[in-house]
Structures are given as structure tokens and as C-alpha cells.
N, CA, C and O of each residue as an XYZ file, in Angstrom:
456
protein
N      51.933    -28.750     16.132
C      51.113    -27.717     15.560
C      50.316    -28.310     14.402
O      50.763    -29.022     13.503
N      49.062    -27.897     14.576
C      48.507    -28.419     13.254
C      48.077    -27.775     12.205
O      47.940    -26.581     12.470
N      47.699    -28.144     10.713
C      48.168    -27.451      9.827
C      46.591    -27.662      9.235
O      45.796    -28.601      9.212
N      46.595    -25.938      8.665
C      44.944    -26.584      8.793
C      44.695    -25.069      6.794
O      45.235    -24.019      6.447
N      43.738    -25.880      6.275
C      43.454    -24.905      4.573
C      41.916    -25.056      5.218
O      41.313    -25.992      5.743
N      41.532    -23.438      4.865
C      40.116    -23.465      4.371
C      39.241    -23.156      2.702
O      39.465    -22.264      1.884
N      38.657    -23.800      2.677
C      38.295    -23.935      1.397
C      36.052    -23.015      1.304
O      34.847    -23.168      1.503
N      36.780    -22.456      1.004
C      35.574    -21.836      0.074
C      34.904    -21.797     -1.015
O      35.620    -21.974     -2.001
N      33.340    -21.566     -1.334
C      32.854    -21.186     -2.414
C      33.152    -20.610     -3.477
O      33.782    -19.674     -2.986
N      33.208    -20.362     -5.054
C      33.265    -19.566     -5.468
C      32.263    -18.470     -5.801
O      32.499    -17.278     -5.998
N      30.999    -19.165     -5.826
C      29.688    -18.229     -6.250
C      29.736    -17.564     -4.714
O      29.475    -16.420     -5.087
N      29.866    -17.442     -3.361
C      29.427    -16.359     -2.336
C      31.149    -15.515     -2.483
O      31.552    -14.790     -1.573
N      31.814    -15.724     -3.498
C      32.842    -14.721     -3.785
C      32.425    -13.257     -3.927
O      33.121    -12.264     -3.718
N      31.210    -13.318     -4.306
C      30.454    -11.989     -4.489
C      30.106    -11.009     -3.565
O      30.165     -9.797     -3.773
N      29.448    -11.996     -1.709
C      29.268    -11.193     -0.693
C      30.024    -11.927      0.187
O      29.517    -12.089      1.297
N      31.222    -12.469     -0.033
C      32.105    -12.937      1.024
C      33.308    -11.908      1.163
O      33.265    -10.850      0.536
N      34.246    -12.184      1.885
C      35.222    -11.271      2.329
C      36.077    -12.587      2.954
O      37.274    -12.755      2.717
N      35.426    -13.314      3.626
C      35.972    -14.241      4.134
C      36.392    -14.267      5.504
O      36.917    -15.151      6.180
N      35.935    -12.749      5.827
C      36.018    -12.888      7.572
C      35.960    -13.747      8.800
O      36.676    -13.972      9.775
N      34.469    -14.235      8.200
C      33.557    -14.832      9.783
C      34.589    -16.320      9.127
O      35.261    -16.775     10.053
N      34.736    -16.839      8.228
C      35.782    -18.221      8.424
C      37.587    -17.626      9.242
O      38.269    -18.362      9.955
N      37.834    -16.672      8.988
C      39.089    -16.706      9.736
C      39.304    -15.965     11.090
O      40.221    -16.083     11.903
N      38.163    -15.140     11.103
C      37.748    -14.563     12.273
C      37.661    -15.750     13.407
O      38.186    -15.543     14.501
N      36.668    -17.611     13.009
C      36.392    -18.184     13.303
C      37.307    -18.968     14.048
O      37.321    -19.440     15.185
N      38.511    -18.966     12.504
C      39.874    -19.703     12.891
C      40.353    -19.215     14.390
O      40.391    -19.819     15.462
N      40.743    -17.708     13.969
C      41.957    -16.781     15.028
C      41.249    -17.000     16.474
O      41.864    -17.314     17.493
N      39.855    -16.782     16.383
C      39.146    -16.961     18.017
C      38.750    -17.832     18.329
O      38.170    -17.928     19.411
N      38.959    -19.158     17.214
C      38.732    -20.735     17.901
C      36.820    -20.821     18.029
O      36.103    -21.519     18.747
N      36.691    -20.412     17.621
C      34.910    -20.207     17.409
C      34.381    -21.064     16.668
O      34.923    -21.548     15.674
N      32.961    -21.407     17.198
C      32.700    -22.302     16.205
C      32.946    -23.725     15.171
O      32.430    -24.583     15.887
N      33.262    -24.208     14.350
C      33.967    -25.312     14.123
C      35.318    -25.672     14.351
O      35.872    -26.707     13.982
N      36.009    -24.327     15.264
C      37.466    -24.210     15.498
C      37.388    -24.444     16.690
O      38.554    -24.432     17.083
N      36.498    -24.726     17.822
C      36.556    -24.724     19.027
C      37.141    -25.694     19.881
O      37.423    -25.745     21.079
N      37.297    -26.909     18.299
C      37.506    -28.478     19.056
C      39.285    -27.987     19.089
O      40.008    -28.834     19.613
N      39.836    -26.992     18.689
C      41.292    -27.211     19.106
C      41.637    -25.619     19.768
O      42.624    -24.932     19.504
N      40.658    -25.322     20.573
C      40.837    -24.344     21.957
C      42.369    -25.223     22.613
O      42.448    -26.442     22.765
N      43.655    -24.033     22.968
C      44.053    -24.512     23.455
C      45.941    -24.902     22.455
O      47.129    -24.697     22.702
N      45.229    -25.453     21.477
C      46.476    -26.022     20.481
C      46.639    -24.853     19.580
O      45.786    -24.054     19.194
N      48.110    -24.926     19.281
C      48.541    -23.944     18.028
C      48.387    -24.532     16.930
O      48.674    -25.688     16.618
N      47.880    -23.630     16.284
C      47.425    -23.803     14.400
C      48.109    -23.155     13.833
O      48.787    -22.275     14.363
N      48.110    -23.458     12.445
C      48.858    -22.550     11.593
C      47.603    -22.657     10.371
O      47.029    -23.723     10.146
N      47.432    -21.965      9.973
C      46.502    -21.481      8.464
C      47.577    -21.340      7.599
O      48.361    -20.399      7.472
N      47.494    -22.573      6.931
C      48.228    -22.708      5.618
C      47.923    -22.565      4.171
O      48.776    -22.482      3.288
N      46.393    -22.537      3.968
C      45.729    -21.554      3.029
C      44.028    -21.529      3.137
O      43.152    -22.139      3.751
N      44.165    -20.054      1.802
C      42.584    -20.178      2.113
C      41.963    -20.330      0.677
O      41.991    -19.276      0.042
N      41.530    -21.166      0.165
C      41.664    -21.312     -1.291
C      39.617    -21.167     -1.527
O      38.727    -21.596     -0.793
N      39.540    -20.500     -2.662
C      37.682    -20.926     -3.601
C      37.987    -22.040     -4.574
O      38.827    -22.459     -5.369
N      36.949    -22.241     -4.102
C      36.972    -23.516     -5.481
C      35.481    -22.697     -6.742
O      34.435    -22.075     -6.561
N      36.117    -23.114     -7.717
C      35.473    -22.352     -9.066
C      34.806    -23.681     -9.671
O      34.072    -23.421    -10.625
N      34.863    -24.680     -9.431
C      34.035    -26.094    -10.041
C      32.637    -25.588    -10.003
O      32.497    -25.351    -11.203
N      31.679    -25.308     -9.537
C      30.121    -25.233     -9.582
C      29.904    -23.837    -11.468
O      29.175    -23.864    -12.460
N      31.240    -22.716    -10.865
C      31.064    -21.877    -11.937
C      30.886    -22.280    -13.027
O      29.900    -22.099    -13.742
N      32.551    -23.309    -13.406
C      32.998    -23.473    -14.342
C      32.128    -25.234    -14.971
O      32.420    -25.925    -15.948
N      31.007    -25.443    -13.871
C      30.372    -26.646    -14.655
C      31.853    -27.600    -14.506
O      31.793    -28.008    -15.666
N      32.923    -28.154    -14.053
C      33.764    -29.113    -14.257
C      34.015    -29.783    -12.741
O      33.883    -29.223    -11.653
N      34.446    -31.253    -13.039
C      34.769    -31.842    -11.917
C      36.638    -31.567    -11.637
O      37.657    -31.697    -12.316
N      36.216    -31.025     -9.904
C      37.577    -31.160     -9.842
C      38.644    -31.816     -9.733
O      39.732    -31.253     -9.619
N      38.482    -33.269     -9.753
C      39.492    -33.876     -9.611
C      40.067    -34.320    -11.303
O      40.940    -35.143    -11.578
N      39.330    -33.557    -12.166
C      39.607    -33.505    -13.828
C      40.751    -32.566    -13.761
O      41.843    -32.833    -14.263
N      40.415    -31.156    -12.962
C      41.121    -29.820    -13.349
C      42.453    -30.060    -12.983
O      42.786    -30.706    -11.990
N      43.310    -29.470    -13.890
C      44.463    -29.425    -13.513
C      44.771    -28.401    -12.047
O      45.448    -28.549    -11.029
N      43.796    -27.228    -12.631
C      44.606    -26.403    -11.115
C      44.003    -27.026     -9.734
O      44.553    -26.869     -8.644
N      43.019    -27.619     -9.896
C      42.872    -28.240     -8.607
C      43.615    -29.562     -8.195
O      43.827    -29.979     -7.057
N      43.932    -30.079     -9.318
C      45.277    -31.038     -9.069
C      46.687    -30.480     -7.986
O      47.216    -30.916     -6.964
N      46.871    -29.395     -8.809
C      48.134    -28.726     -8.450
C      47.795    -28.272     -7.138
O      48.763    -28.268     -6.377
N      46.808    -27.921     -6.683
C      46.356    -27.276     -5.471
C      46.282    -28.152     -4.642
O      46.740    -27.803     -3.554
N      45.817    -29.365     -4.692
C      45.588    -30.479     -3.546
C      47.148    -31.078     -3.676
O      47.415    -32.009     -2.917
N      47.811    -30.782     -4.250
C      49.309    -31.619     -4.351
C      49.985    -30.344     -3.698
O      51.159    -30.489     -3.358
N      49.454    -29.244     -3.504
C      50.465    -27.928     -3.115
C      50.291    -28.555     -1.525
O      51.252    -29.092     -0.974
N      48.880    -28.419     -0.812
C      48.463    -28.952      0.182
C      49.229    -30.151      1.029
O      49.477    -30.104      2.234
N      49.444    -30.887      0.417
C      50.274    -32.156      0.573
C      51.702    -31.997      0.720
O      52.251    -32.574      1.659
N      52.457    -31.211     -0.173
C      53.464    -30.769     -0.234
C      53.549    -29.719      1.384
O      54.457    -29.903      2.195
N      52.613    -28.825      1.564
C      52.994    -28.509      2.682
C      52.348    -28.644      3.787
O      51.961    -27.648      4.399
N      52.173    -29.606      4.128
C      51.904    -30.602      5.197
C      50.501    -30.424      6.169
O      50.262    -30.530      7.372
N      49.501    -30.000      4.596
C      47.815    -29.675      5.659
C      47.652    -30.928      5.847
O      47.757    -31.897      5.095
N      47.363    -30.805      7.016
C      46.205    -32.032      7.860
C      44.827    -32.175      8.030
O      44.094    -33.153      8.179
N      44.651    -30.990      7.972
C      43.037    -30.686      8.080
C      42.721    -29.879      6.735
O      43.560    -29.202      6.140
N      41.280    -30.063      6.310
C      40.992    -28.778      5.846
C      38.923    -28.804      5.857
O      37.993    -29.520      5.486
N      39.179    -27.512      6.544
C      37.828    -26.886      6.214
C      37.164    -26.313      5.672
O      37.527    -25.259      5.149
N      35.635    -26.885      5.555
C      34.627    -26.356      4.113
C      33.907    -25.419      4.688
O      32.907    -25.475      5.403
N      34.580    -24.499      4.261
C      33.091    -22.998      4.562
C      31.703    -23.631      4.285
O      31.415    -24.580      3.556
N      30.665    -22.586      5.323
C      29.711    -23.092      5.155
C      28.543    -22.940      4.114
O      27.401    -23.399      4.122
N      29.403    -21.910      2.954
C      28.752    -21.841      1.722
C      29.484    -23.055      0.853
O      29.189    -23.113     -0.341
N      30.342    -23.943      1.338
C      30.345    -25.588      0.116
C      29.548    -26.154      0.633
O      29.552    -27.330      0.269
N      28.497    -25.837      1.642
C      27.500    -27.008      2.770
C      27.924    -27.157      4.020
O      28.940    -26.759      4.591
N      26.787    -27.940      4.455
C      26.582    -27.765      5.631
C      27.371    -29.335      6.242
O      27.887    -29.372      7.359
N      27.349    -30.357      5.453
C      27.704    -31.791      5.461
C      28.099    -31.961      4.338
O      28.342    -30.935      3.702
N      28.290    -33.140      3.734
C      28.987    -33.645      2.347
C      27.699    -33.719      1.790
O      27.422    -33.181      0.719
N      26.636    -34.573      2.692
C      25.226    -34.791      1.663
C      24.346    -33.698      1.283
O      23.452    -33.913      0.464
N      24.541    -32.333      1.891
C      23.878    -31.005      1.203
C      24.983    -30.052      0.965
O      24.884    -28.839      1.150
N      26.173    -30.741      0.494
C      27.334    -29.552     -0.419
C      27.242    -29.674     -1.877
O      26.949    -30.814     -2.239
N      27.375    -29.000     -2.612
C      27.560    -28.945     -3.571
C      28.281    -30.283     -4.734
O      29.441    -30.657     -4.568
N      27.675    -30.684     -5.503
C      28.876    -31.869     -6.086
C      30.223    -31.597     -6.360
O      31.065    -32.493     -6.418
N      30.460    -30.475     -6.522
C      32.267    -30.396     -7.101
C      32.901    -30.309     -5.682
O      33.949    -30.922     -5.482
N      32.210    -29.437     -4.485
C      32.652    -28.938     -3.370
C      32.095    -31.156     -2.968
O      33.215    -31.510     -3.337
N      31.855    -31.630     -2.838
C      31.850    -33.276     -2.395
C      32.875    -33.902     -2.622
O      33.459    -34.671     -1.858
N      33.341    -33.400     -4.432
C      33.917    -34.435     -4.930
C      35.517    -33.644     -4.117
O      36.432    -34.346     -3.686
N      35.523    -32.604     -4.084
C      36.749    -32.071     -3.201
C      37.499    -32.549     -2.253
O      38.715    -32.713     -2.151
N      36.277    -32.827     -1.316
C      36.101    -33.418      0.045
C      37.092    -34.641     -0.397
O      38.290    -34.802     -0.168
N      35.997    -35.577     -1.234
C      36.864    -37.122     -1.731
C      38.251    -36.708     -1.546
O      39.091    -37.083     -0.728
N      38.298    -35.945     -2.384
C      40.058    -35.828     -3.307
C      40.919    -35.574     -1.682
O      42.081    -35.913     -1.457
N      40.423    -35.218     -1.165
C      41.435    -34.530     -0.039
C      41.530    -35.811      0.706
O      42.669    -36.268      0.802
N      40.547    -36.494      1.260
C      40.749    -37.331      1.861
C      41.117    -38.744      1.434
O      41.138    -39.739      2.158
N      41.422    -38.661      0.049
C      42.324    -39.886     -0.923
C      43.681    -39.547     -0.424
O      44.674    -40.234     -0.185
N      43.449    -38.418     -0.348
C      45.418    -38.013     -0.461
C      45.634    -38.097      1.415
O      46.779    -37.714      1.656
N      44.903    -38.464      2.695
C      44.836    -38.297      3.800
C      44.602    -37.610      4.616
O      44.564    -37.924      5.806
N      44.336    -36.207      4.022
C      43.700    -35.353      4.727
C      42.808    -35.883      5.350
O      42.483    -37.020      5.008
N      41.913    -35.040      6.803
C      40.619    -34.709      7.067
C      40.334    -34.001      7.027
O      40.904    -32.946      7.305
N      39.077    -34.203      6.583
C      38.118    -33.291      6.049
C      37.032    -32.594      7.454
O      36.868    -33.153      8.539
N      36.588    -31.636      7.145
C      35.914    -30.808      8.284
C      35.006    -30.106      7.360
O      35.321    -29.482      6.346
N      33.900    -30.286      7.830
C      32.177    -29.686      7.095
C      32.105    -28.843      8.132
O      31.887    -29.203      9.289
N      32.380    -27.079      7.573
C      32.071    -25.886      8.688
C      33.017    -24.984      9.007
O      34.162    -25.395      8.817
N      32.917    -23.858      9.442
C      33.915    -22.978      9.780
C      33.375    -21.909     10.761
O      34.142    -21.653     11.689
N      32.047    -21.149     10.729
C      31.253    -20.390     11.501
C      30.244    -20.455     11.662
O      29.686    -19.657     12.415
């Protein structure tokens, strides 16, 4: 089974709900399509607040604690809604430097969700 976090914006916190990313997940739609077939588990769905708060996240403590929570429970994947971008080279810098951090620690990383 694979173990999969999606990671969101904080600025479309405003007109998100967060549907069409887990809607995406549950019906394998869209950037979920490549594991039609396999059982997943959604192990979280976290915003990242770096663009708000002007700071890099691999400074912040709670995003420390958050990518070490991740690790601790055994995500493999994680996906960037498509309000952190569309790719790494038109996401956001804190939502980039994210990306990094996850995939220091071994994650893969996935640009997309719906």
C-alpha cells in the first residue's frame, strides 16, 4: 500500500475546501490515475503558510516537525496541489524549497493533484 500527503497552498485557503485534490485522490483522477488499481492510504493533507508568512521552510520549525511527522509515518509520496504550481519551475519559492526538503529526506515528490 502506498502512502501518499497532499500538500497545499496557503493563500487559495480562502476559496479552497480542498475537494477537487481528494475527490482526485478517492477516484484516482487526474494526477492519481498513475496508481488506478493499487491501494492508497492518505496520510495527510497539510497548507503550507511560507509565501504568507514571507519565511523559508526548511528554517521553520513547524515545518521541520511536519516533514519529520511524514517520515515518521511512512509517506512515500507527496503531492503539490495545483495552487503550489504547476512544476517546481512555476511553484512558488517556499512551495520549491518544500519539494527539496521532502525529497532530501526520500520522499517523491509529485507536481499536481486535479
Amino acid at each position: 500500500m502506498k502512502r501518499i500527503a497532499i500538500v497545499a497552498c496557503e493563500n487559495s485557503n480562502t476559496v479552497c475546501a480542498g475537494c477537487a485534490c481528494l475527490n482526485a485522490f478517492y477516484d484516482r483522477r487526474k494526477s492519481f490515475e498513475r496508481y488506478a488499481g493499487e491501494e492508497l492510504r492518505l496520510m495527510a493533507f497539510m497548507r503550507c503558510s511560507h509565501c504568507v508568512k514571507d519565511g523559508d521552510p526548511v528554517q521553520d520549525a513547524g515545518f521541520v516537525e511536519k516533514l519529520e511527522r511524514f517520515v515518521s509515518e511512512s509517506v512515500e509520496i507527496v503531492h503539490i496541489g495545483l495552487c503550489g504550481g504547476r512544476t517546481e519551475e512555476t511553484a512558488c519559492p517556499g512551495m520549491a524549497k518544500m519539494a527539496a526538503a521532502f525529497r532530501e529526506k526520500g520522499l517523491t515528490v509529485v507536481w499536481g493533484t486535479h
